PDB file of C-alpha atoms in Angstrom:
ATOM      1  CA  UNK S 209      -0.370  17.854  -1.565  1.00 71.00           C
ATOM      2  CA  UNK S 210       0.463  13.989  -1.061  1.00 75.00           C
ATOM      3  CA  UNK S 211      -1.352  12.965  -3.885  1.00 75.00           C
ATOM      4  CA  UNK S 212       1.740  14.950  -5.754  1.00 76.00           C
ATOM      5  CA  UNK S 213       4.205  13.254  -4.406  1.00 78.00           C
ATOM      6  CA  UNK S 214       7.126  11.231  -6.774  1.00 77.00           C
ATOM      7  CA  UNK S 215      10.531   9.836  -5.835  1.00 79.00           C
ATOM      8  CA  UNK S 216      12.584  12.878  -5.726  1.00 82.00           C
ATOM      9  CA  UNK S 217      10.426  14.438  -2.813  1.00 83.00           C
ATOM     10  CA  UNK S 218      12.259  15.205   0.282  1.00 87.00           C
ATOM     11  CA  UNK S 219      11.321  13.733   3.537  1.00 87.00           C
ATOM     12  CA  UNK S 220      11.433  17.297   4.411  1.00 90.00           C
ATOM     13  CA  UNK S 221       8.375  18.189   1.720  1.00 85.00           C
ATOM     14  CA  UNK S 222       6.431  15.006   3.126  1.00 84.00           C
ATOM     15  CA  UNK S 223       6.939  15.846   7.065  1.00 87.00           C
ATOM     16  CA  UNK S 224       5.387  19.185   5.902  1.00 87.00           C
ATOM     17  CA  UNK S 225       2.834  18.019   3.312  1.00 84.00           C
ATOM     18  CA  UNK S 226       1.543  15.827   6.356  1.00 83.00           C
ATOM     19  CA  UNK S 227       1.644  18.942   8.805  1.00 87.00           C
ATOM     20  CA  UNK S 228      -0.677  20.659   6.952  1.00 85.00           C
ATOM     21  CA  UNK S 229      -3.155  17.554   6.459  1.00 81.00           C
ATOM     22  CA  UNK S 230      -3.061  17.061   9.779  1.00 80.00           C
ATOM     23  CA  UNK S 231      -3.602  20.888  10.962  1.00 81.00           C
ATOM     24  CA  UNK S 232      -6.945  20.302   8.032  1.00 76.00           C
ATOM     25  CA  UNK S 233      -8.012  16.518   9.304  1.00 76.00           C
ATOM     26  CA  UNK S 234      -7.333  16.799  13.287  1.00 75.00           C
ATOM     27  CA  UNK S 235      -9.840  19.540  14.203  1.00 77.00           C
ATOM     28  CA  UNK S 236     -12.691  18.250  11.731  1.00 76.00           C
ATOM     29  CA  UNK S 237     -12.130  14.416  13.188  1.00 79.00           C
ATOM     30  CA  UNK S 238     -13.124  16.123  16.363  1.00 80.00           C
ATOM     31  CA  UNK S 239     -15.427  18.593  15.762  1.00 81.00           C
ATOM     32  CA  UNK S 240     -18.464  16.056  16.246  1.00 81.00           C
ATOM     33  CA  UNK S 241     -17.535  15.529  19.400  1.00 83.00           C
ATOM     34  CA  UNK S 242     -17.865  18.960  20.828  1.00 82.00           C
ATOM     35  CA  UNK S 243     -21.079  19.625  18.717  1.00 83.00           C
ATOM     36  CA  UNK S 244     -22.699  16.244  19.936  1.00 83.00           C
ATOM     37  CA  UNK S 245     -22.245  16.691  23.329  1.00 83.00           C
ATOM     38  CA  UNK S 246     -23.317  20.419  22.726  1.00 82.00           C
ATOM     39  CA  UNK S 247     -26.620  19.542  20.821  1.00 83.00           C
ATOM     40  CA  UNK S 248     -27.459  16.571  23.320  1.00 83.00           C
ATOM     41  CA  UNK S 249     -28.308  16.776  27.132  1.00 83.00           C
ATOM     42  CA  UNK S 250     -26.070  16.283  29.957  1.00 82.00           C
ATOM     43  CA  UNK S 251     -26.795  12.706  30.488  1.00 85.00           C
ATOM     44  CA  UNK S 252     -26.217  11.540  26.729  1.00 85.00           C
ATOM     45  CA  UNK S 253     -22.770  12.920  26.887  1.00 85.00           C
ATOM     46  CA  UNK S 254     -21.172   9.707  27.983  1.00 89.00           C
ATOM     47  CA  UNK S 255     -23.004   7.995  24.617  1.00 91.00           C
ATOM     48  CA  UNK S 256     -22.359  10.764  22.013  1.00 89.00           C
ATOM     49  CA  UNK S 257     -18.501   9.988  22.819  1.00 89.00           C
ATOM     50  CA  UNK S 258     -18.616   6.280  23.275  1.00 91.00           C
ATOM     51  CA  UNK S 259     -20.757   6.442  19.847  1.00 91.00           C
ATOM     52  CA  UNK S 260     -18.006   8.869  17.886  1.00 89.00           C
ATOM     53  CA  UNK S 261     -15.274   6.805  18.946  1.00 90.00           C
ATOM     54  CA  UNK S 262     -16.371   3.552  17.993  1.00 92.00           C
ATOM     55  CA  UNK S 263     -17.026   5.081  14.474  1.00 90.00           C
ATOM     56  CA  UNK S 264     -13.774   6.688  14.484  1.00 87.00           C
ATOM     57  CA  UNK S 265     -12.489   3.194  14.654  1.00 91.00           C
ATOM     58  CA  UNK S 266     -14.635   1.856  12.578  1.00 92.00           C
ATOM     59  CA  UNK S 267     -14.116   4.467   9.981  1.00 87.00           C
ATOM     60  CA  UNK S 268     -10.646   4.181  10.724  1.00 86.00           C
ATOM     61  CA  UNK S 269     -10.764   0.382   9.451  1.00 92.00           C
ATOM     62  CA  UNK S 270     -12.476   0.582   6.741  1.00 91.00           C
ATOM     63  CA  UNK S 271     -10.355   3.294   5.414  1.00 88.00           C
ATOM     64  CA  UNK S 272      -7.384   1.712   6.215  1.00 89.00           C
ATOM     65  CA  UNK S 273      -8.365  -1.475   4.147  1.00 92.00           C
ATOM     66  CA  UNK S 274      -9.781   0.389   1.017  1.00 91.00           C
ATOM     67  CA  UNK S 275      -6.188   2.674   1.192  1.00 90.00           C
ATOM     68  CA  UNK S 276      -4.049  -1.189   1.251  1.00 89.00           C
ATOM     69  CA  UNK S 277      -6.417  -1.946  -1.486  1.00 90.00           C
ATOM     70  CA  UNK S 278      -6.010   0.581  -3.796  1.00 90.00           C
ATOM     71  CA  UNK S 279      -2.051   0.269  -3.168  1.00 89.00           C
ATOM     72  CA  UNK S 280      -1.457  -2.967  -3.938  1.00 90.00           C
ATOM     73  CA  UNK S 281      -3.955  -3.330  -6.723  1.00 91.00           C
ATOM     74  CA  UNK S 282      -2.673  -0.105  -8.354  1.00 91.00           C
ATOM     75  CA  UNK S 283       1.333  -0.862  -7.480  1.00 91.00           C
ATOM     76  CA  UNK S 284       0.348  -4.719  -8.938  1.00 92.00           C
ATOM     77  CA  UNK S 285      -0.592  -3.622 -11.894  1.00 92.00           C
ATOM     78  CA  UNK S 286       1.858  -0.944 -12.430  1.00 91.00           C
ATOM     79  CA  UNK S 287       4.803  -3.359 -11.820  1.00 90.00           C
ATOM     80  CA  UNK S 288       3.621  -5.982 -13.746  1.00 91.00           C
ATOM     81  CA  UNK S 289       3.675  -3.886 -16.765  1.00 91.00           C
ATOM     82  CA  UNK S 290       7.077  -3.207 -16.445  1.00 90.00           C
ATOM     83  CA  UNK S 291       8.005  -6.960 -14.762  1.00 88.00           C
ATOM     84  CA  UNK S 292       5.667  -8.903 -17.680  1.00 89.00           C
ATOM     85  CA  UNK S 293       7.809 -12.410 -16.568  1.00 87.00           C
ATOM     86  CA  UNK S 294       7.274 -11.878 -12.830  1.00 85.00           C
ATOM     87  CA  UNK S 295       4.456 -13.666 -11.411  1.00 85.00           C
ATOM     88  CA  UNK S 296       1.801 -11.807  -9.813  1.00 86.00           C
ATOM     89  CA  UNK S 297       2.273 -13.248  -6.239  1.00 83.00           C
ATOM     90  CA  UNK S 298       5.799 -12.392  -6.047  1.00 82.00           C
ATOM     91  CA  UNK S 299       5.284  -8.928  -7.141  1.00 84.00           C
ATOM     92  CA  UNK S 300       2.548  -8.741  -4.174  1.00 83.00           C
ATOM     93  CA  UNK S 301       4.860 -10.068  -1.859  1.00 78.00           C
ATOM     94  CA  UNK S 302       7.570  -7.556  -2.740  1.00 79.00           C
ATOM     95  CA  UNK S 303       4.918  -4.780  -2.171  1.00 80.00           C
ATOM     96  CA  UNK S 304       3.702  -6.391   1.227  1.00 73.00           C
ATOM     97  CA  UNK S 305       7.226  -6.241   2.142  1.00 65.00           C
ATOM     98  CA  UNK S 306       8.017  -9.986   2.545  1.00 50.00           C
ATOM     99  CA  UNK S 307      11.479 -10.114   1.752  1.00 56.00           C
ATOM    100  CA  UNK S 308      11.222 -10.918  -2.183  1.00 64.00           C
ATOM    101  CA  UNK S 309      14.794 -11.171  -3.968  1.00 74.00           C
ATOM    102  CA  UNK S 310      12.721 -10.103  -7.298  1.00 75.00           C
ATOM    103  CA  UNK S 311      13.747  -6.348  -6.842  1.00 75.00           C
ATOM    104  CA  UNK S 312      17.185  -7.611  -6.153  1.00 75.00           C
ATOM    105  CA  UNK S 313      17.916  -8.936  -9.421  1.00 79.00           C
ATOM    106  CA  UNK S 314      16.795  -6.035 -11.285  1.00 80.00           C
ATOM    107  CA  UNK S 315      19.145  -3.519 -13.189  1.00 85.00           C
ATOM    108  CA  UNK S 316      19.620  -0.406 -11.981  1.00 85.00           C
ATOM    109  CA  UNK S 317      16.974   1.328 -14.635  1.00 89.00           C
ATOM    110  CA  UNK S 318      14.343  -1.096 -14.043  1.00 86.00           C
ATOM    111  CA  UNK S 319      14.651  -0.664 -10.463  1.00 83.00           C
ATOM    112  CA  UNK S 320      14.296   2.869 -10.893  1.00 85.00           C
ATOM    113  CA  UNK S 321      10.603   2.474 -13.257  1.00 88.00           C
ATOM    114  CA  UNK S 322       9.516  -0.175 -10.374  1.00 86.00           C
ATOM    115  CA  UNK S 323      10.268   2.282  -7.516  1.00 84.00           C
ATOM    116  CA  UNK S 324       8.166   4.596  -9.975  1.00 87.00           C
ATOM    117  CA  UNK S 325       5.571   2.882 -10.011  1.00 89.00           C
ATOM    118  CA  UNK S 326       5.170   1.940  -6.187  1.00 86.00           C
ATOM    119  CA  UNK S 327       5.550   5.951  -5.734  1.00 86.00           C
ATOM    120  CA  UNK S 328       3.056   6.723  -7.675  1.00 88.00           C
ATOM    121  CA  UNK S 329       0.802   4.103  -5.958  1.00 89.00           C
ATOM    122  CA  UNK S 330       1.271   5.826  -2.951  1.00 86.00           C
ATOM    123  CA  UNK S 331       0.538   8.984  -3.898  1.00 87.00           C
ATOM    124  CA  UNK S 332      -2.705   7.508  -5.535  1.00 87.00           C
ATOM    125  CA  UNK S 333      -3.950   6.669  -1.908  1.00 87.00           C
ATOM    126  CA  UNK S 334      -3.972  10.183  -0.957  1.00 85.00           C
ATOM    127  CA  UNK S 335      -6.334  11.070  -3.631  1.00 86.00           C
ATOM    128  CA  UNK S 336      -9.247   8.977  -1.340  1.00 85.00           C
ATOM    129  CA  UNK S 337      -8.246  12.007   1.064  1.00 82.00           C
ATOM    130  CA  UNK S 338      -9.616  14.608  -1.526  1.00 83.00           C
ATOM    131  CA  UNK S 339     -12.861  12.530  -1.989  1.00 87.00           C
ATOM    132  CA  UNK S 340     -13.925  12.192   1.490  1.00 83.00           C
ATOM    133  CA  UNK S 341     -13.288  15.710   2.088  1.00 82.00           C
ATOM    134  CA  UNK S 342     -15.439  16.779  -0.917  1.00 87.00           C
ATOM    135  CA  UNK S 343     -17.850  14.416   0.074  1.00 89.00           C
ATOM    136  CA  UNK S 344     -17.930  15.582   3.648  1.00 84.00           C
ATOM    137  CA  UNK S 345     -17.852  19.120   2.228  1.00 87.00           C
ATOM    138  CA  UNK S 346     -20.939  18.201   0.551  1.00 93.00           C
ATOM    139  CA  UNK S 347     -23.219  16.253   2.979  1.00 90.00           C
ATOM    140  CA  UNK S 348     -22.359  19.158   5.217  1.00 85.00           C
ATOM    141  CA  UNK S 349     -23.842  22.187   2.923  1.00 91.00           C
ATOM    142  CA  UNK S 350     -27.562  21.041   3.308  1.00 93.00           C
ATOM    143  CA  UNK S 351     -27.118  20.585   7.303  1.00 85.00           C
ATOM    144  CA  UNK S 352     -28.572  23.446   9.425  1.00 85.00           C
ATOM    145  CA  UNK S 353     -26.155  25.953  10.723  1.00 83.00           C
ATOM    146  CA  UNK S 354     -26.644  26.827  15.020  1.00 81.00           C
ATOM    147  CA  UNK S 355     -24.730  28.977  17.129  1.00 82.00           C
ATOM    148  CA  UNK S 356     -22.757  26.879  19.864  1.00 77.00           C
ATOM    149  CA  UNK S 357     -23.433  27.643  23.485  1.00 75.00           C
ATOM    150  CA  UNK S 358     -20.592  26.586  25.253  1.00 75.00           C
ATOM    151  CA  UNK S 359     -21.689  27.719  28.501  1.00 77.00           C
ATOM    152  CA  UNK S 360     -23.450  24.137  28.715  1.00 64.00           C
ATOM    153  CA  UNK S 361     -20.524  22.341  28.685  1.00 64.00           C
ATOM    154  CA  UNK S 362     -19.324  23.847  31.949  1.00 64.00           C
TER     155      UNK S 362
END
């Protein structure tokens, strides 16, 4: 749903495009934590959740950098079509959000195409969601399917 975003989405649409990711993305993020401490004994429990979070960060990192990456590179190159006499580091600096005068000068219609553009770079990101969870999807049909006893939590 956020990969379909475009400029004349409501906030409204967003806050409840983002709902619904989040009702998909929260439970699965911690799904290996119940399971691990479910599959491993008592006295691993304290490592099974020291070991998820650290690659919840981790994963957290490295998704956060390939997201910025694909946003800039993809907003770059979509602005610079439109902005041919605009050098590249000042159209990278507008997207960073370090107070560039570039967009200032632009016409109203221009403006419009570059705000376009970064739009559609953000909604771009979102497709990396779809990957991982048809990747996940995936790596997860071959796994072995168990019946939880939860009783060995208690």
């Amino acid at each position: 749903l956020l990969s379909s975003i475009h400029t004349s989405t409501s906030r409204a649409a967003i806050c409840g495009y983002t709902i619904v990711q989040g009702f998909g993305v929260g439970p699965v993020i911690q799904l290996g934590y119940t399971v691990g401490q479910l599959k491993r004994p008592q006295a691993a429990r304290k490592d099974i959740t020291t070991f998820f979070s650290c690659a919840q960060m981790g994963g957290l990192a490295l998704s956060l950098g390939i997201a910025t990456s694909v946003l800039v590179n993809h907003a770059t190159q979509e602005i610079s079509h439109i902005l041919p006499n605009v050098p590249l580091s000042e159209i990278r600096g507008a997207i960073d959000g370090v107070g560039s005068s570039v967009f200032a000068t632009l016409t109203e219609q221009v403006r419009d195409q570059v705000t376009n553009a970064v739009t559609q770079s953000v909604a771009s990101v979102f497709y990396l969601n779809l990957f991982g969870a048809a990747l996940g999807f995936l790596i997860a049909l071959p796994l072995k399917f168990d019946k939880l006893d939860f009783t060995a939590l208690q």
